[in-house]
CSV table of C-alpha atoms in Angstrom, one decimal:
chain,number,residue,atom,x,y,z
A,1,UNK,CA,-4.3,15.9,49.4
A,2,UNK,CA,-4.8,12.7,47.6
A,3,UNK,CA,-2.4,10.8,45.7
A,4,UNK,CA,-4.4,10.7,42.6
A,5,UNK,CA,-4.3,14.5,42.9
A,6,UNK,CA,-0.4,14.3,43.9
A,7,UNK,CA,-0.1,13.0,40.0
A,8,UNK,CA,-1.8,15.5,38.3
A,9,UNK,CA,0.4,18.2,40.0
A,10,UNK,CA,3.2,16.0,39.4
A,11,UNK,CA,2.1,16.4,36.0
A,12,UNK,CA,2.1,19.9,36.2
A,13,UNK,CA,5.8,20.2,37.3
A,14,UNK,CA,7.1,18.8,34.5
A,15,UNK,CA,5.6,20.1,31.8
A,16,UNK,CA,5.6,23.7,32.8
A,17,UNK,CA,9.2,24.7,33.9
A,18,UNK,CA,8.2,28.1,34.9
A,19,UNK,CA,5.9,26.7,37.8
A,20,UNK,CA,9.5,25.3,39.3
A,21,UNK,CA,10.9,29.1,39.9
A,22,UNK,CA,8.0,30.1,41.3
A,23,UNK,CA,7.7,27.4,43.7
A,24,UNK,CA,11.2,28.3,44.8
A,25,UNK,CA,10.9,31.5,45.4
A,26,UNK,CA,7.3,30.6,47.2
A,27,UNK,CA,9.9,28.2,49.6
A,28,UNK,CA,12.7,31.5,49.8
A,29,UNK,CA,10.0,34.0,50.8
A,30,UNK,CA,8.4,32.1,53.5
A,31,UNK,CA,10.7,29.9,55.7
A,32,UNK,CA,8.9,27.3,57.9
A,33,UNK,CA,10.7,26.1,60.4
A,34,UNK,CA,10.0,22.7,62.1
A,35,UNK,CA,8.8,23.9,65.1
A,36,UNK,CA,6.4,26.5,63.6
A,37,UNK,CA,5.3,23.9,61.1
A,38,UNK,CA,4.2,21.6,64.1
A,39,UNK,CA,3.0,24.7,66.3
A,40,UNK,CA,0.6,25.5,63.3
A,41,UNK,CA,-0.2,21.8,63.2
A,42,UNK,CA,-1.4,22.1,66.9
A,43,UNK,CA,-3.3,25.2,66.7
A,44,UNK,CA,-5.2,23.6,63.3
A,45,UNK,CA,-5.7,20.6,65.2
A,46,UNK,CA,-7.5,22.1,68.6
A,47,UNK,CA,-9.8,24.6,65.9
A,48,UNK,CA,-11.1,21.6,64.2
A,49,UNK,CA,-11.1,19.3,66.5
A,50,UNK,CA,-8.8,17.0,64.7
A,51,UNK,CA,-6.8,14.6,66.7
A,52,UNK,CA,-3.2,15.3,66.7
A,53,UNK,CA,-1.9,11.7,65.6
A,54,UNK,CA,-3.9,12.5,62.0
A,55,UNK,CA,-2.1,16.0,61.7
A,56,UNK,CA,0.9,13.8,62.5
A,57,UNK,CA,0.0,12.3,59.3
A,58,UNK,CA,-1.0,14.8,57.4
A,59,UNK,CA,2.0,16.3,58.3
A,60,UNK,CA,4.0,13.1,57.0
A,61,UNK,CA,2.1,13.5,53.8
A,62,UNK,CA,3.6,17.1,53.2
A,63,UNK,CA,7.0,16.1,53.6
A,64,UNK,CA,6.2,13.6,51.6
A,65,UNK,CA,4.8,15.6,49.0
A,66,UNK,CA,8.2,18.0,48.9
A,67,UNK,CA,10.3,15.1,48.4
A,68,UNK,CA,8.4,14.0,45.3
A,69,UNK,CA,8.8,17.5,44.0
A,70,UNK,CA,12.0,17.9,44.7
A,71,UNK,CA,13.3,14.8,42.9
A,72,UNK,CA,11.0,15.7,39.6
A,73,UNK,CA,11.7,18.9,39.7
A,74,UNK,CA,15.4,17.8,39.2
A,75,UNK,CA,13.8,16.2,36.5
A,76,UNK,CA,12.7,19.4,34.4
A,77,UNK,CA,16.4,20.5,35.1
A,78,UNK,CA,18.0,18.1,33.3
A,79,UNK,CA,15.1,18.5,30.8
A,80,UNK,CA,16.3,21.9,31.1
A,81,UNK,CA,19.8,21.2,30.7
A,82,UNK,CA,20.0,18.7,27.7
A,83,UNK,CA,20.6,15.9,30.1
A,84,UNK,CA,19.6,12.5,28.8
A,85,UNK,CA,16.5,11.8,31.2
A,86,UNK,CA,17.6,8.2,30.4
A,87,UNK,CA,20.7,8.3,31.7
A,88,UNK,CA,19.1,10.3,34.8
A,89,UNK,CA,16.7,7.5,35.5
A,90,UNK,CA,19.3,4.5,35.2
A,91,UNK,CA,18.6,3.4,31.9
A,92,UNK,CA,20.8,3.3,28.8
A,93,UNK,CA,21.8,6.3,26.8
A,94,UNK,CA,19.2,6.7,23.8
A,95,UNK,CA,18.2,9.8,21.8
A,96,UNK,CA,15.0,8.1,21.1
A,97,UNK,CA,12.1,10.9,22.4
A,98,UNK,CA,9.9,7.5,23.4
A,99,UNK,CA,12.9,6.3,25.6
A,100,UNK,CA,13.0,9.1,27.1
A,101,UNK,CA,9.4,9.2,27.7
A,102,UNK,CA,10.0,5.5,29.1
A,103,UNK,CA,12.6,6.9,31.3
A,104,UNK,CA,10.4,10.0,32.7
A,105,UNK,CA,7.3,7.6,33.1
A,106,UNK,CA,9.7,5.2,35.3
A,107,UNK,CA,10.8,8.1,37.1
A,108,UNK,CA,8.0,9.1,38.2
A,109,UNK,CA,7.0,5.8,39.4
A,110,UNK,CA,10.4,5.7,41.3
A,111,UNK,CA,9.3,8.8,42.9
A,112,UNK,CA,6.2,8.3,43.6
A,113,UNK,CA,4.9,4.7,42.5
A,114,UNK,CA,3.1,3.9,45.8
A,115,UNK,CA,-0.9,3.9,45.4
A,116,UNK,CA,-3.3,5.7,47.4
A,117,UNK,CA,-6.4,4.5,49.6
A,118,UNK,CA,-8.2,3.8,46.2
A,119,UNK,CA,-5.3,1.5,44.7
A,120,UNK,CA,-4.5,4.1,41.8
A,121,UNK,CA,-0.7,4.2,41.0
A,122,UNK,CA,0.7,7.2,39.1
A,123,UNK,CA,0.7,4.9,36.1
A,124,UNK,CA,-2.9,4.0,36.3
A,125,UNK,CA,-3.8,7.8,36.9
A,126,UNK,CA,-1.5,8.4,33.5
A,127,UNK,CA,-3.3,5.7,31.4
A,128,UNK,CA,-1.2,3.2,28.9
A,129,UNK,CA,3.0,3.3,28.5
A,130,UNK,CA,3.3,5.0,25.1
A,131,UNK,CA,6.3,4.6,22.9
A,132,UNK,CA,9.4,2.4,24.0
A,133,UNK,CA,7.7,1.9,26.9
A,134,UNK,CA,4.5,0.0,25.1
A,135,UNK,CA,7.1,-2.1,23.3
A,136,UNK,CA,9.4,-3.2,26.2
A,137,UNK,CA,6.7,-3.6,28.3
A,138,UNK,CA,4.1,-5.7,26.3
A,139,UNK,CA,3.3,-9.3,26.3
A,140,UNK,CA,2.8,-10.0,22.5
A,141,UNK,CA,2.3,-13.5,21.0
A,142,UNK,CA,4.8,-15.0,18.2
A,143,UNK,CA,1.5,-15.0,16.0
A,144,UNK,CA,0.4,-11.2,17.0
A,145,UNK,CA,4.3,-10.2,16.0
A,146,UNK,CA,3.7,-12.5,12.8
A,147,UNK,CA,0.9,-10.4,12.1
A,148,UNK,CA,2.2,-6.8,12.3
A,149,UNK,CA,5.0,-7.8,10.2
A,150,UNK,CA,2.2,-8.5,7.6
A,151,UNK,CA,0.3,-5.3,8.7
A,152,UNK,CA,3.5,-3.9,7.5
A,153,UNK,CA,3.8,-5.4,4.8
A,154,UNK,CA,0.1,-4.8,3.3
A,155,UNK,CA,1.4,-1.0,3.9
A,156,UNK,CA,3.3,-1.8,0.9
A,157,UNK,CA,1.1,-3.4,-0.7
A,158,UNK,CA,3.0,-6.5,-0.5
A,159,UNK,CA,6.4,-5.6,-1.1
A,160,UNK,CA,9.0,-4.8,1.9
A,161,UNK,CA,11.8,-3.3,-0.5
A,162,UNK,CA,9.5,-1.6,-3.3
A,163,UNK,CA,11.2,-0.4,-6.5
A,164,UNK,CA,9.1,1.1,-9.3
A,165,UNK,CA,10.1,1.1,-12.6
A,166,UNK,CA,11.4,4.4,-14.0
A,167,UNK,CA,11.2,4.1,-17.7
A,168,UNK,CA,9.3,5.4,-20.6
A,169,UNK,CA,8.5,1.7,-22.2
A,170,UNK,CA,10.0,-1.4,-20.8
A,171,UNK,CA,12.7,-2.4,-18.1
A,172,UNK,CA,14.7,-5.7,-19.4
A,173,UNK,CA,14.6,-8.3,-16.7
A,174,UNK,CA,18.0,-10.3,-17.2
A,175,UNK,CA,19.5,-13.6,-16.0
A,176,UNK,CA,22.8,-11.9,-14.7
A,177,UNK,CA,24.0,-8.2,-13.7
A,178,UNK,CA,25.5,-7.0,-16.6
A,179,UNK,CA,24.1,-5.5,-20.5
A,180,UNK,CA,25.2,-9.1,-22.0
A,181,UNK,CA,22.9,-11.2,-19.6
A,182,UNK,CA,20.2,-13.0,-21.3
A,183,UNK,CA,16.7,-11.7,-21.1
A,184,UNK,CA,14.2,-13.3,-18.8
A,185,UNK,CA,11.5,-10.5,-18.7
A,186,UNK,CA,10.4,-7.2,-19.1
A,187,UNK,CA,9.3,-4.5,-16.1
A,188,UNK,CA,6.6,-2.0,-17.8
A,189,UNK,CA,6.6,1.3,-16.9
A,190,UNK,CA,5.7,2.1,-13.1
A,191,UNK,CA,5.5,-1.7,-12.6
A,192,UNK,CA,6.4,-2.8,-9.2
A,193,UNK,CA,9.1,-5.6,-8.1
A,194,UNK,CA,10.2,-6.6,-4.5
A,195,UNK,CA,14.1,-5.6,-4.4
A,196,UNK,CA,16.4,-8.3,-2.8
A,197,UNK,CA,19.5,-6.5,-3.2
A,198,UNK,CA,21.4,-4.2,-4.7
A,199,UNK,CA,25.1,-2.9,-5.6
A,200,UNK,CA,24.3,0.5,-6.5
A,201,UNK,CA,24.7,-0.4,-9.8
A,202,UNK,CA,22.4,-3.8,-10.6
A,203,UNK,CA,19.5,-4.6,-8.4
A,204,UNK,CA,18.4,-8.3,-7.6
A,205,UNK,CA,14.3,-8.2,-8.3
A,206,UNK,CA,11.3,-10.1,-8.4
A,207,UNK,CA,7.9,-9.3,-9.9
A,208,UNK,CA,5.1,-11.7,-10.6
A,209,UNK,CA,7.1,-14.4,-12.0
A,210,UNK,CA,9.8,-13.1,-13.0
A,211,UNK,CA,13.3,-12.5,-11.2
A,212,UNK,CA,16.7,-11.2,-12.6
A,213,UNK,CA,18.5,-8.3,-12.6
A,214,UNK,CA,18.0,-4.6,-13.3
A,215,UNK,CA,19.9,-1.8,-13.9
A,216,UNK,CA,19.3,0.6,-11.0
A,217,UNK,CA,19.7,3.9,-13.4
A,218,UNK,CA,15.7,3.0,-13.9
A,219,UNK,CA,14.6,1.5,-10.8
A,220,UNK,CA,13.1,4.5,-7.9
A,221,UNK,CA,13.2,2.7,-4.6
A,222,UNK,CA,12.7,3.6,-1.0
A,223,UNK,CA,10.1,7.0,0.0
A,224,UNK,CA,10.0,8.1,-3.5
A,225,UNK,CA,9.0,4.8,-4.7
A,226,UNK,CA,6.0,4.5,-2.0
A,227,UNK,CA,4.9,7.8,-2.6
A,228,UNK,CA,5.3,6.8,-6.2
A,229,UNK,CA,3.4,3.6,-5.8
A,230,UNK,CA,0.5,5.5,-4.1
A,231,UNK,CA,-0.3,7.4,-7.4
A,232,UNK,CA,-0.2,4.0,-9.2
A,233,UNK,CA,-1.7,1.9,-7.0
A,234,UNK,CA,-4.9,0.2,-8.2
A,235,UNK,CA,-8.0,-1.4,-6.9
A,236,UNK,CA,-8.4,-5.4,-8.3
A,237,UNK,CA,-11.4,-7.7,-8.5
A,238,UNK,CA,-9.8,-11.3,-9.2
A,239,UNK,CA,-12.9,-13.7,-10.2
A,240,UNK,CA,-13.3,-16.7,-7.8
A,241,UNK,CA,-16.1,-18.5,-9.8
A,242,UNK,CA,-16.0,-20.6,-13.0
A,243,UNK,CA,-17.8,-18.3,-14.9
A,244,UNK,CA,-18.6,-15.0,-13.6
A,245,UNK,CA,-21.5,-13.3,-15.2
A,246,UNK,CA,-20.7,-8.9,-16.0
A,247,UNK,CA,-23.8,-7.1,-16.2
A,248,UNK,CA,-24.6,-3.8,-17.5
A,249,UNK,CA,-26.4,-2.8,-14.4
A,250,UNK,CA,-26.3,-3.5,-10.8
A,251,UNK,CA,-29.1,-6.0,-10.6
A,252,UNK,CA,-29.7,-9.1,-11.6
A,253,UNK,CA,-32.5,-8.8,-14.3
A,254,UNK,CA,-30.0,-6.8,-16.3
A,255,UNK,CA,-28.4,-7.8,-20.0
A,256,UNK,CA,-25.6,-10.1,-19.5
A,257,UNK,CA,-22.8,-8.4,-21.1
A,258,UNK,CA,-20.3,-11.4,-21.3
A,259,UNK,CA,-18.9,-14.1,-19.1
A,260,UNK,CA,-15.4,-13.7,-17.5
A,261,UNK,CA,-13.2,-17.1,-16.5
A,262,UNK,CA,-11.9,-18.0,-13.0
A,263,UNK,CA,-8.5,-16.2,-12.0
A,264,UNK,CA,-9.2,-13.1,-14.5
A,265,UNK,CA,-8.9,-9.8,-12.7
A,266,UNK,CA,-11.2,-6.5,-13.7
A,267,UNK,CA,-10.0,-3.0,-12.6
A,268,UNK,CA,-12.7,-1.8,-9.7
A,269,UNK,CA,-14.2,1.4,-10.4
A,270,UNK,CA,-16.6,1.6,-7.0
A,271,UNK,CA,-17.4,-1.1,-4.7
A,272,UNK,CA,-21.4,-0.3,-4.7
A,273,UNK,CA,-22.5,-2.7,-1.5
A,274,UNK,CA,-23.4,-6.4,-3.1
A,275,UNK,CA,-22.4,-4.7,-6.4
A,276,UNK,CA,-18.7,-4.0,-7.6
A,277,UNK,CA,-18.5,-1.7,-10.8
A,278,UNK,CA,-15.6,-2.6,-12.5
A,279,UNK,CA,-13.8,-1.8,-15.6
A,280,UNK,CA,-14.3,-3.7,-18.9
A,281,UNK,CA,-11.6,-2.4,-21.5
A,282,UNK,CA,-13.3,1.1,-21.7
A,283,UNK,CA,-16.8,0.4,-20.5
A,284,UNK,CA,-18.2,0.1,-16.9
A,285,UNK,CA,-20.1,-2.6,-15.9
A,286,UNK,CA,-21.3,-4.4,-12.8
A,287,UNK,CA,-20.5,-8.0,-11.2
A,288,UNK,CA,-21.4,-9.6,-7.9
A,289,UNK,CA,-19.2,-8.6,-5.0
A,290,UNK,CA,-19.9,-12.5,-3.8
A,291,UNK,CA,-17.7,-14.1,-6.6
A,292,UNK,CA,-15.3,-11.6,-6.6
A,293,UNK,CA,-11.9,-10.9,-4.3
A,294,UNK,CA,-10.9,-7.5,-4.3
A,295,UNK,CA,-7.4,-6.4,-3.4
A,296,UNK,CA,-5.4,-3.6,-4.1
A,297,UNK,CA,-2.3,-4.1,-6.9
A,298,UNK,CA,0.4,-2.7,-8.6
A,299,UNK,CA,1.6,-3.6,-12.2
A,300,UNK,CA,4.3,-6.6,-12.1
A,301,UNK,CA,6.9,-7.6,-14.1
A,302,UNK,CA,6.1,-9.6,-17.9
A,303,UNK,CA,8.1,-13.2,-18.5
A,304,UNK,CA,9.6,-13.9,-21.7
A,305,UNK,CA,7.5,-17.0,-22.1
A,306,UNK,CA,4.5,-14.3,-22.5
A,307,UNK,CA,6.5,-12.0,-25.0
A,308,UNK,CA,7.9,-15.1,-27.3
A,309,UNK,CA,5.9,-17.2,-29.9
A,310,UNK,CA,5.5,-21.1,-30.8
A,311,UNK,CA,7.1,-23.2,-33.8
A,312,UNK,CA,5.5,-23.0,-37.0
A,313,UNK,CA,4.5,-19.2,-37.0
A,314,UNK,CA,5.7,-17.2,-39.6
A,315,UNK,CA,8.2,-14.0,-39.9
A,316,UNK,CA,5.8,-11.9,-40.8
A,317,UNK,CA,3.2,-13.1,-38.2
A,318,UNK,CA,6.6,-12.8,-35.6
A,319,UNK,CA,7.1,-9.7,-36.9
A,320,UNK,CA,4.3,-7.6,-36.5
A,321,UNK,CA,3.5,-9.1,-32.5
A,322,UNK,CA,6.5,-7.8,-31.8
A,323,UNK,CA,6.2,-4.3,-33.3
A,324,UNK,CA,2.6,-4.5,-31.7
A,325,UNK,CA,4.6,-4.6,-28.4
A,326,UNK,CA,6.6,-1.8,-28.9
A,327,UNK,CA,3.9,0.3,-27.7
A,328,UNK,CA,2.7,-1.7,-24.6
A,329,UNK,CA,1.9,0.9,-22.1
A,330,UNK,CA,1.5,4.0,-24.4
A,331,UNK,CA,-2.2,5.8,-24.3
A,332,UNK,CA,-5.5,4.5,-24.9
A,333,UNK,CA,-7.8,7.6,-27.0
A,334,UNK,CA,-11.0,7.0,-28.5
A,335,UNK,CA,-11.0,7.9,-32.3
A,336,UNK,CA,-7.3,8.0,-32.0
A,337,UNK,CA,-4.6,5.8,-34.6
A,338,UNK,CA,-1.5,7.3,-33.2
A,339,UNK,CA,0.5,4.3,-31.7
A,340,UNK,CA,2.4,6.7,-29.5
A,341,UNK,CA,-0.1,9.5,-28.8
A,342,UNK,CA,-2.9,7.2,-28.5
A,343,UNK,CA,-5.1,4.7,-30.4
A,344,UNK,CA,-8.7,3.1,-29.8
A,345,UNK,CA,-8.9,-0.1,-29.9
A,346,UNK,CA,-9.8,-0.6,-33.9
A,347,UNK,CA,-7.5,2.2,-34.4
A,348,UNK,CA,-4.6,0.3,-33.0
A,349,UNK,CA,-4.9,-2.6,-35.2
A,350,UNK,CA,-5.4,-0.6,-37.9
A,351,UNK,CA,-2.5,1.1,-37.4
A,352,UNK,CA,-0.1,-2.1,-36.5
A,353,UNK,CA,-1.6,-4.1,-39.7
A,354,UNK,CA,-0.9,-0.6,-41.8
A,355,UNK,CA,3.1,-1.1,-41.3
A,356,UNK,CA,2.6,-4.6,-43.6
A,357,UNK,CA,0.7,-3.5,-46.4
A,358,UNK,CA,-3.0,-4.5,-45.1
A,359,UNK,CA,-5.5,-1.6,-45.1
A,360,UNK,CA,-8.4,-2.2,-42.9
A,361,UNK,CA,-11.5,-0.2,-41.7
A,362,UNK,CA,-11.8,2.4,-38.4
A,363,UNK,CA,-14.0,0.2,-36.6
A,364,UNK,CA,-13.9,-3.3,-34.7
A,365,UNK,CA,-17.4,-4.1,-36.3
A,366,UNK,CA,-16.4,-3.2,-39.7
A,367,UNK,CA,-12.8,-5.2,-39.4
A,368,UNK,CA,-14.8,-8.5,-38.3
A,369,UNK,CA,-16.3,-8.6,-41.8
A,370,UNK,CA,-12.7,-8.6,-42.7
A,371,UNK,CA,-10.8,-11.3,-43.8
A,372,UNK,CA,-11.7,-15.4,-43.0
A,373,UNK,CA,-13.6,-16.1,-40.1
A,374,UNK,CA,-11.9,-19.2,-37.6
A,375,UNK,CA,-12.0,-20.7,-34.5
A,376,UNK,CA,-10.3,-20.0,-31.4
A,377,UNK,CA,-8.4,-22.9,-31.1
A,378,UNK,CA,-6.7,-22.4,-34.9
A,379,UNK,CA,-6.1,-18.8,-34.0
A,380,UNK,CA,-1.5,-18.2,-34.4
A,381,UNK,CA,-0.3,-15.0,-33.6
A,382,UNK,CA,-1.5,-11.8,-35.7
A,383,UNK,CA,-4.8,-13.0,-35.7
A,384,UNK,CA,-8.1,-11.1,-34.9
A,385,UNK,CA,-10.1,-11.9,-31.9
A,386,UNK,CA,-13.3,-9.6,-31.1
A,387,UNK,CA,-15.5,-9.1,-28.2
A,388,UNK,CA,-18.9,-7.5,-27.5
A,389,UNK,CA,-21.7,-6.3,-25.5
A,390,UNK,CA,-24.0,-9.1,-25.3
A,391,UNK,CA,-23.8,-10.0,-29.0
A,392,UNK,CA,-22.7,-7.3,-30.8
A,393,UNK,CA,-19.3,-6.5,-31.1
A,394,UNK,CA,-17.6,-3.5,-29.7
A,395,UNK,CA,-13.7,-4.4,-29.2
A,396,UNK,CA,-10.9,-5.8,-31.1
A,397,UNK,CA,-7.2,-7.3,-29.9
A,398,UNK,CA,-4.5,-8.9,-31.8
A,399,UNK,CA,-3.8,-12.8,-30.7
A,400,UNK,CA,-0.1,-12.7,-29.9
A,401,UNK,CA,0.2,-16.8,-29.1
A,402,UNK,CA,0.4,-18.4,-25.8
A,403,UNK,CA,-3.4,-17.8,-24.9
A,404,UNK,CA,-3.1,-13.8,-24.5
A,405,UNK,CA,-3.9,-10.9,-27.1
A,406,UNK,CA,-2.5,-7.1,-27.2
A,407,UNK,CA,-4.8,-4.5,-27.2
A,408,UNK,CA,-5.8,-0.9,-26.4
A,409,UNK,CA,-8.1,-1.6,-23.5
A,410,UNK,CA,-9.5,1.6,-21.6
A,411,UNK,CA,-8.1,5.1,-21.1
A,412,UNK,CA,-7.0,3.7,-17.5
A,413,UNK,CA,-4.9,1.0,-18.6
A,414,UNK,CA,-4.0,2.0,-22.8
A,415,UNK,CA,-2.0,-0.6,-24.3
A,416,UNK,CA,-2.2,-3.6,-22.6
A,417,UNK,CA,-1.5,-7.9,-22.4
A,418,UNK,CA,-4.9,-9.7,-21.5
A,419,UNK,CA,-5.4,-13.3,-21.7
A,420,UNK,CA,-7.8,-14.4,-25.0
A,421,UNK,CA,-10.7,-15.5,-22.6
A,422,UNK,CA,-10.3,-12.1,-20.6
A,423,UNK,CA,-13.9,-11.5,-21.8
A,424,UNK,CA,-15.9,-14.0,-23.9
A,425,UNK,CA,-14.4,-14.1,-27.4
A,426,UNK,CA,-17.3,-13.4,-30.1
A,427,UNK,CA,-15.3,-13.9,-33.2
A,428,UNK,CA,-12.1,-14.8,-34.3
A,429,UNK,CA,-11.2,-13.8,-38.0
A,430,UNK,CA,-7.6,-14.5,-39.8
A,431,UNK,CA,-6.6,-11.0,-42.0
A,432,UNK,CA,-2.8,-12.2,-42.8
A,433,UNK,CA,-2.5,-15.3,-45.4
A,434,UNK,CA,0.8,-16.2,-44.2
């Protein structure tokens, strides 16, 4: 028998227990004696014509072939027997089923490890260590190691200790563990922040750009949190040209819809080959996959600098951005004015500039007639900025200061923060006299 042949039977043995018994009672039920064995070898030898010195060896590889099967079928007896097979083999206790694998692999090598005519060893017949056995035994660069730590970390999306936020609005960010610690941001709802550490009760966090403390009542970490993330998880095409051009079809004859800046990132609906078919506030439209990078994100954390106002604005104009935020995160509904069960864009605004005495029209066309028409650059906060589809307007945000508006985007995203230039502004009108 060849020893490539040897292995597979080796194999055998020790995944099928039962074959042991019945090779024992095989042994019990026929007794061969020396002498008989070598008798038999003669009488083989002088019907076939084989010379005697190869039976010799033949005969060497049988006895050979019962010590290898008696010292792994002690193997599948301490299987048998809850034994460690680590501890059997020489190596260090371990309950890990790859270190025993190790162990059983490097028994059998013990056992057995010499090759045949052909140069095959029981390993090479058994292919590639798996397990413990893979890691103690490989040969990996610093830079391959640096790279499955960030394999690992892209499995996350980024984040090695992920905490989602668990709250109906907003998380407060704060500059120390405790209810009196000033405010340094806010975590939306199911936004994501890398946890540094935790006491059980405050958790040290960072998102985007902000890092403080949270309270850790609100804050879902570990499997829940990845499983959590996976539902809320989203697909990001962040521009990487000056001026990106968003069409309303996937070619390049079609109507330019508007121009979005460098840095600004668009919600992917389908990656359609040179073609990526993202998400503009409730439309879908089309821009090139070559000036686009596209990654997959979770929701971070908002600074304070982003929620807070310059000098010289008024109360009233304070006022109503801040009740505008109140609602960050709630629904997006087409036709809708509810500011909690969900407002369209015009419907939002109409809704925020309600609470102040200012009645205005169900429709961002229609509002844009409104009031005095200004430039960009004079907007202040409470101020109307519209958008549109080539030239004609379809959209309608509230200028909140600091180069970023509140709106009710898309049915994806609802109430949302964009930057001004998110989209290229068509109109900017003032509605408040204050």
């Amino acid at each position: 028998m060849k020893r490539k042949e040897l292995c597979y039977l080796l194999i055998c043995v020790m995944l099928c227990q039962p074959l042991q018994a019945s090779a024992t009672e095989l042994q019990e039920a026929v007794p061969v004696t020396a002498e008989a064995q070598e008798e038999n070898l003669e009488m083989d030898a002088e019907e076939s014509g084989t010379d005697l010195n190869e039976a010799d060896e033949d005969a060497g590889e049988s006895e050979t072939v019962k010590s290898v099967l008696g010292e792994m079928t002690a193997g599948v007896d301490l299987l048998g027997t809850g034994i460690d097979m680590a501890d059997a083999s020489g190596f260090g206790h371990t309950e890990s089923k790859g270190a025993e694998n190790a162990g059983v692999m490097n028994g059998m090598e013990q056992a057995g490890g010499s090759q045949d005519e052909t140069g095959t060893s029981i390993r090479d017949a058994l292919g590639d260590p798996i397990g413990v056995a893979a890691v103690t035994e490989s040969r990996s660069t610093r830079e391959e190691y640096a790279q499955a730590y960030e394999d690992a970390r892209n499995a996350n999306w980024g984040y090695t200790n992920l905490g989602i936020a668990n709250v109906d609005n907003n998380l407060n960010v704060r500059a120390i563990p405790g209810e009196d610690g000033k405010l340094v941001g806010k975590l939306p709802k199911d936004a994501a922040c890398e946890v540094i550490d935790s006491d059980g009760t405050w958790a040290h966090i960072k998102s985007g750009k902000v890092e403080g403390y949270v309270s850790c009542e609100f804050l879902i970490t570990g499997v829940q949190a990845k499983h959590r993330a996976e539902e809320l998880v989203t697909t990001i095409a962040t521009v990487t040209t000056d001026s990106l051009k968003v069409r309303a079809e996937a070619n390049t004859d079609s109507e330019v819809i508007t121009m979005v800046p460098n840095g600004e990132q668009l919600e992917v609906a389908a990656s359609e080959g040179d073609w990526i078919r993202v998400y503009l506030d409730d439309e879908e439209v089309f821009v090139s996959a070559d000036y686009v990078q596209v990654d997959a994100r979770l929701n971070t954390a908002i600074t304070m600098t982003e929620l807070l106002y310059g000098q010289g604005v008024s109360d009233v104009r304070v006022d109503l951005c801040q009740y505008a935020k109140e609602f960050l995160g709630n629904p997006y509904v087409w036709g809708g004015t509810s500011l909690t069960k969900g407002a369209d864009c015009s419907g939002f605004v109409l809704s925020i500039y309600k609470k102040y005495g200012v009645s205005l029209p169900h429709s961002s066309r229609a509002q844009a007639n409104c009031g005095t028409k200004i430039t960009l650059a004079e907007a202040q906060p409470g101020d109307l900025i519209f958008y549109g589809k080539g030239q004609t307007i379809n959209h309608v945000a509230i200028y909140i200061g600091g180069g970023q508006v509140i709106h009710a985007s898309s049915p994806k995203t609802g109430i949302r923060i964009s930057n001004a230039t998110y989209r290229t502004p068509l109109k900017v009108v003032r509605i408040l006299q204050v």
